[in-house]
């Protein structure tokens, strides 16, 4: 679990690792493929929420 003061910092490296795996077309297990799709959907929501946040700041 990440502390709130460093959650983005800590998550960034893991996210980049996942991105590298997708870009390198690594073979994923069935479970990893499922979570890759979940992460994809969460990332789309994150982009939308972040853009909305920037509008109000």
PDB file of N, CA and C in Angstrom:
ATOM      1  N   UNK A   1       0.843  -1.175   0.000  1.00  0.00           N
ATOM      2  CA  UNK A   1       0.000   0.000   0.000  1.00  0.00           C
ATOM      3  C   UNK A   1       0.891   1.241   0.000  1.00  0.00           C
ATOM      4  N   UNK A   2       0.558   2.192  -0.845  1.00  0.00           N
ATOM      5  CA  UNK A   2       1.333   3.420  -0.941  1.00  0.00           C
ATOM      6  C   UNK A   2       0.811   4.468   0.029  1.00  0.00           C
ATOM      7  N   UNK A   3       1.719   5.202   0.609  1.00  0.00           N
ATOM      8  CA  UNK A   3       1.336   6.331   1.441  1.00  0.00           C
ATOM      9  C   UNK A   3       0.839   7.442   0.514  1.00  0.00           C
ATOM     10  N   UNK A   4      -0.120   8.206   0.966  1.00  0.00           N
ATOM     11  CA  UNK A   4      -0.732   9.217   0.097  1.00  0.00           C
ATOM     12  C   UNK A   4       0.269  10.245  -0.415  1.00  0.00           C
ATOM     13  N   UNK A   5       1.312  10.502   0.345  1.00  0.00           N
ATOM     14  CA  UNK A   5       2.275  11.524  -0.080  1.00  0.00           C
ATOM     15  C   UNK A   5       3.229  11.023  -1.162  1.00  0.00           C
ATOM     16  N   UNK A   6       3.228   9.729  -1.461  1.00  0.00           N
ATOM     17  CA  UNK A   6       4.139   9.230  -2.489  1.00  0.00           C
ATOM     18  C   UNK A   6       3.481   8.217  -3.423  1.00  0.00           C
ATOM     19  N   UNK A   7       2.159   8.132  -3.435  1.00  0.00           N
ATOM     20  CA  UNK A   7       1.496   7.105  -4.247  1.00  0.00           C
ATOM     21  C   UNK A   7       1.760   7.282  -5.739  1.00  0.00           C
ATOM     22  N   UNK A   8       1.779   8.504  -6.243  1.00  0.00           N
ATOM     23  CA  UNK A   8       2.031   8.704  -7.665  1.00  0.00           C
ATOM     24  C   UNK A   8       3.492   8.395  -7.996  1.00  0.00           C
ATOM     25  N   UNK A   9       4.369   8.812  -7.121  1.00  0.00           N
ATOM     26  CA  UNK A   9       5.797   8.538  -7.310  1.00  0.00           C
ATOM     27  C   UNK A   9       6.049   7.034  -7.355  1.00  0.00           C
ATOM     28  N   UNK A  10       5.466   6.307  -6.427  1.00  0.00           N
ATOM     29  CA  UNK A  10       5.689   4.867  -6.355  1.00  0.00           C
ATOM     30  C   UNK A  10       5.009   4.109  -7.496  1.00  0.00           C
ATOM     31  N   UNK A  11       3.869   4.577  -7.929  1.00  0.00           N
ATOM     32  CA  UNK A  11       3.116   3.897  -8.979  1.00  0.00           C
ATOM     33  C   UNK A  11       3.733   4.117 -10.357  1.00  0.00           C
ATOM     34  N   UNK A  12       4.387   5.238 -10.550  1.00  0.00           N
ATOM     35  CA  UNK A  12       4.943   5.587 -11.859  1.00  0.00           C
ATOM     36  C   UNK A  12       5.881   4.497 -12.401  1.00  0.00           C
ATOM     37  N   UNK A  13       6.781   4.007 -11.577  1.00  0.00           N
ATOM     38  CA  UNK A  13       7.722   2.984 -12.027  1.00  0.00           C
ATOM     39  C   UNK A  13       7.022   1.699 -12.430  1.00  0.00           C
ATOM     40  N   UNK A  14       6.032   1.278 -11.648  1.00  0.00           N
ATOM     41  CA  UNK A  14       5.279   0.074 -11.985  1.00  0.00           C
ATOM     42  C   UNK A  14       4.493   0.262 -13.274  1.00  0.00           C
ATOM     43  N   UNK A  15       3.912   1.443 -13.439  1.00  0.00           N
ATOM     44  CA  UNK A  15       3.159   1.718 -14.656  1.00  0.00           C
ATOM     45  C   UNK A  15       4.076   1.675 -15.877  1.00  0.00           C
ATOM     46  N   UNK A  16       5.261   2.254 -15.752  1.00  0.00           N
ATOM     47  CA  UNK A  16       6.227   2.232 -16.859  1.00  0.00           C
ATOM     48  C   UNK A  16       6.647   0.803 -17.194  1.00  0.00           C
ATOM     49  N   UNK A  17       6.795  -0.037 -16.193  1.00  0.00           N
ATOM     50  CA  UNK A  17       7.131  -1.441 -16.402  1.00  0.00           C
ATOM     51  C   UNK A  17       6.017  -2.130 -17.194  1.00  0.00           C
ATOM     52  N   UNK A  18       4.779  -1.863 -16.833  1.00  0.00           N
ATOM     53  CA  UNK A  18       3.640  -2.429 -17.569  1.00  0.00           C
ATOM     54  C   UNK A  18       3.617  -1.919 -19.007  1.00  0.00           C
ATOM     55  N   UNK A  19       3.875  -0.640 -19.186  1.00  0.00           N
ATOM     56  CA  UNK A  19       3.911  -0.060 -20.525  1.00  0.00           C
ATOM     57  C   UNK A  19       4.987  -0.720 -21.379  1.00  0.00           C
ATOM     58  N   UNK A  20       6.153  -0.925 -20.804  1.00  0.00           N
ATOM     59  CA  UNK A  20       7.232  -1.606 -21.533  1.00  0.00           C
ATOM     60  C   UNK A  20       6.799  -2.998 -21.973  1.00  0.00           C
ATOM     61  N   UNK A  21       6.117  -3.728 -21.104  1.00  0.00           N
ATOM     62  CA  UNK A  21       5.666  -5.081 -21.439  1.00  0.00           C
ATOM     63  C   UNK A  21       4.689  -5.059 -22.604  1.00  0.00           C
ATOM     64  N   UNK A  22       3.792  -4.097 -22.603  1.00  0.00           N
ATOM     65  CA  UNK A  22       2.829  -3.975 -23.710  1.00  0.00           C
ATOM     66  C   UNK A  22       3.544  -3.577 -24.996  1.00  0.00           C
ATOM     67  N   UNK A  23       4.438  -2.605 -24.921  1.00  0.00           N
ATOM     68  CA  UNK A  23       5.157  -2.149 -26.110  1.00  0.00           C
ATOM     69  C   UNK A  23       6.058  -3.237 -26.686  1.00  0.00           C
ATOM     70  N   UNK A  24       6.596  -4.088 -25.824  1.00  0.00           N
ATOM     71  CA  UNK A  24       7.467  -5.179 -26.274  1.00  0.00           C
ATOM     72  C   UNK A  24       6.684  -6.429 -26.674  1.00  0.00           C
ATOM     73  N   UNK A  25       5.353  -6.333 -26.631  1.00  0.00           N
ATOM     74  CA  UNK A  25       4.474  -7.451 -26.983  1.00  0.00           C
ATOM     75  C   UNK A  25       4.813  -8.716 -26.202  1.00  0.00           C
ATOM     76  N   UNK A  26       5.119  -8.529 -24.909  1.00  0.00           N
ATOM     77  CA  UNK A  26       5.414  -9.686 -24.070  1.00  0.00           C
ATOM     78  C   UNK A  26       4.182 -10.571 -23.963  1.00  0.00           C
ATOM     79  N   UNK A  27       4.408 -11.869 -23.916  1.00  0.00           N
ATOM     80  CA  UNK A  27       3.312 -12.806 -23.724  1.00  0.00           C
ATOM     81  C   UNK A  27       2.859 -12.722 -22.272  1.00  0.00           C
ATOM     82  N   UNK A  28       1.552 -12.602 -22.080  1.00  0.00           N
ATOM     83  CA  UNK A  28       0.999 -12.461 -20.745  1.00  0.00           C
ATOM     84  C   UNK A  28       0.152 -13.680 -20.407  1.00  0.00           C
ATOM     85  N   UNK A  29       0.144 -14.019 -19.127  1.00  0.00           N
ATOM     86  CA  UNK A  29      -0.743 -15.087 -18.672  1.00  0.00           C
ATOM     87  C   UNK A  29      -2.187 -14.595 -18.807  1.00  0.00           C
ATOM     88  N   UNK A  30      -3.117 -15.506 -18.668  1.00  0.00           N
ATOM     89  CA  UNK A  30      -4.530 -15.139 -18.764  1.00  0.00           C
ATOM     90  C   UNK A  30      -4.884 -14.096 -17.703  1.00  0.00           C
ATOM     91  N   UNK A  31      -4.384 -14.288 -16.503  1.00  0.00           N
ATOM     92  CA  UNK A  31      -4.640 -13.350 -15.413  1.00  0.00           C
ATOM     93  C   UNK A  31      -4.008 -11.987 -15.710  1.00  0.00           C
ATOM     94  N   UNK A  32      -2.777 -11.998 -16.177  1.00  0.00           N
ATOM     95  CA  UNK A  32      -2.106 -10.733 -16.485  1.00  0.00           C
ATOM     96  C   UNK A  32      -2.799 -10.014 -17.633  1.00  0.00           C
ATOM     97  N   UNK A  33      -3.298 -10.765 -18.596  1.00  0.00           N
ATOM     98  CA  UNK A  33      -4.032 -10.158 -19.713  1.00  0.00           C
ATOM     99  C   UNK A  33      -5.299  -9.471 -19.198  1.00  0.00           C
ATOM    100  N   UNK A  34      -5.980 -10.109 -18.264  1.00  0.00           N
ATOM    101  CA  UNK A  34      -7.176  -9.524 -17.673  1.00  0.00           C
ATOM    102  C   UNK A  34      -6.838  -8.216 -16.951  1.00  0.00           C
ATOM    103  N   UNK A  35      -5.762  -8.233 -16.190  1.00  0.00           N
ATOM    104  CA  UNK A  35      -5.399  -7.024 -15.449  1.00  0.00           C
ATOM    105  C   UNK A  35      -4.788  -5.960 -16.360  1.00  0.00           C
ATOM    106  N   UNK A  36      -4.206  -6.370 -17.466  1.00  0.00           N
ATOM    107  CA  UNK A  36      -3.739  -5.386 -18.449  1.00  0.00           C
ATOM    108  C   UNK A  36      -4.925  -4.611 -18.997  1.00  0.00           C
ATOM    109  N   UNK A  37      -6.025  -5.319 -19.241  1.00  0.00           N
ATOM    110  CA  UNK A  37      -7.229  -4.641 -19.727  1.00  0.00           C
ATOM    111  C   UNK A  37      -7.833  -3.751 -18.646  1.00  0.00           C
ATOM    112  N   UNK A  38      -7.833  -4.225 -17.406  1.00  0.00           N
ATOM    113  CA  UNK A  38      -8.338  -3.398 -16.306  1.00  0.00           C
ATOM    114  C   UNK A  38      -7.496  -2.132 -16.154  1.00  0.00           C
ATOM    115  N   UNK A  39      -6.185  -2.277 -16.271  1.00  0.00           N
ATOM    116  CA  UNK A  39      -5.295  -1.125 -16.169  1.00  0.00           C
ATOM    117  C   UNK A  39      -5.539  -0.155 -17.322  1.00  0.00           C
ATOM    118  N   UNK A  40      -5.764  -0.691 -18.514  1.00  0.00           N
ATOM    119  CA  UNK A  40      -6.077   0.137 -19.675  1.00  0.00           C
ATOM    120  C   UNK A  40      -7.313   0.992 -19.403  1.00  0.00           C
ATOM    121  N   UNK A  41      -8.370   0.360 -18.897  1.00  0.00           N
ATOM    122  CA  UNK A  41      -9.601   1.095 -18.610  1.00  0.00           C
ATOM    123  C   UNK A  41      -9.400   2.122 -17.492  1.00  0.00           C
ATOM    124  N   UNK A  42      -8.643   1.750 -16.480  1.00  0.00           N
ATOM    125  CA  UNK A  42      -8.354   2.690 -15.391  1.00  0.00           C
ATOM    126  C   UNK A  42      -7.522   3.867 -15.906  1.00  0.00           C
ATOM    127  N   UNK A  43      -6.589   3.592 -16.811  1.00  0.00           N
ATOM    128  CA  UNK A  43      -5.746   4.659 -17.361  1.00  0.00           C
ATOM    129  C   UNK A  43      -6.580   5.649 -18.158  1.00  0.00           C
ATOM    130  N   UNK A  44      -7.549   5.157 -18.912  1.00  0.00           N
ATOM    131  CA  UNK A  44      -8.430   6.058 -19.661  1.00  0.00           C
ATOM    132  C   UNK A  44      -9.227   6.941 -18.701  1.00  0.00           C
ATOM    133  N   UNK A  45      -9.733   6.355 -17.625  1.00  0.00           N
ATOM    134  CA  UNK A  45     -10.463   7.134 -16.626  1.00  0.00           C
ATOM    135  C   UNK A  45      -9.550   8.155 -15.957  1.00  0.00           C
ATOM    136  N   UNK A  46      -8.308   7.752 -15.696  1.00  0.00           N
ATOM    137  CA  UNK A  46      -7.339   8.647 -15.065  1.00  0.00           C
ATOM    138  C   UNK A  46      -7.090   9.868 -15.952  1.00  0.00           C
ATOM    139  N   UNK A  47      -6.897   9.646 -17.236  1.00  0.00           N
ATOM    140  CA  UNK A  47      -6.628  10.756 -18.156  1.00  0.00           C
ATOM    141  C   UNK A  47      -7.798  11.731 -18.144  1.00  0.00           C
ATOM    142  N   UNK A  48      -9.010  11.216 -18.212  1.00  0.00           N
ATOM    143  CA  UNK A  48     -10.194  12.072 -18.188  1.00  0.00           C
ATOM    144  C   UNK A  48     -10.272  12.862 -16.887  1.00  0.00           C
ATOM    145  N   UNK A  49     -10.105  12.171 -15.768  1.00  0.00           N
ATOM    146  CA  UNK A  49     -10.184  12.842 -14.461  1.00  0.00           C
ATOM    147  C   UNK A  49      -9.073  13.870 -14.299  1.00  0.00           C
ATOM    148  N   UNK A  50      -7.867  13.543 -14.777  1.00  0.00           N
ATOM    149  CA  UNK A  50      -6.746  14.469 -14.646  1.00  0.00           C
ATOM    150  C   UNK A  50      -6.996  15.725 -15.480  1.00  0.00           C
ATOM    151  N   UNK A  51      -7.499  15.539 -16.695  1.00  0.00           N
ATOM    152  CA  UNK A  51      -7.782  16.699 -17.543  1.00  0.00           C
ATOM    153  C   UNK A  51      -8.847  17.583 -16.921  1.00  0.00           C
ATOM    154  N   UNK A  52      -9.883  16.969 -16.331  1.00  0.00           N
ATOM    155  CA  UNK A  52     -10.920  17.740 -15.650  1.00  0.00           C
ATOM    156  C   UNK A  52     -10.336  18.490 -14.450  1.00  0.00           C
ATOM    157  N   UNK A  53      -9.478  17.828 -13.706  1.00  0.00           N
ATOM    158  CA  UNK A  53      -8.829  18.469 -12.547  1.00  0.00           C
ATOM    159  C   UNK A  53      -8.022  19.684 -12.987  1.00  0.00           C
ATOM    160  N   UNK A  54      -7.287  19.554 -14.082  1.00  0.00           N
ATOM    161  CA  UNK A  54      -6.448  20.664 -14.570  1.00  0.00           C
ATOM    162  C   UNK A  54      -7.296  21.862 -14.961  1.00  0.00           C
ATOM    163  N   UNK A  55      -8.505  21.620 -15.441  1.00  0.00           N
ATOM    164  CA  UNK A  55      -9.398  22.724 -15.826  1.00  0.00           C
ATOM    165  C   UNK A  55      -9.795  23.570 -14.626  1.00  0.00           C
ATOM    166  N   UNK A  56      -9.882  22.936 -13.445  1.00  0.00           N
ATOM    167  CA  UNK A  56     -10.343  23.641 -12.249  1.00  0.00           C
ATOM    168  C   UNK A  56      -9.222  24.207 -11.413  1.00  0.00           C
ATOM    169  N   UNK A  57      -8.008  23.964 -11.800  1.00  0.00           N
ATOM    170  CA  UNK A  57      -6.878  24.448 -11.008  1.00  0.00           C
ATOM    171  C   UNK A  57      -6.354  25.754 -11.563  1.00  0.00           C
TER     172      UNK A  57
END
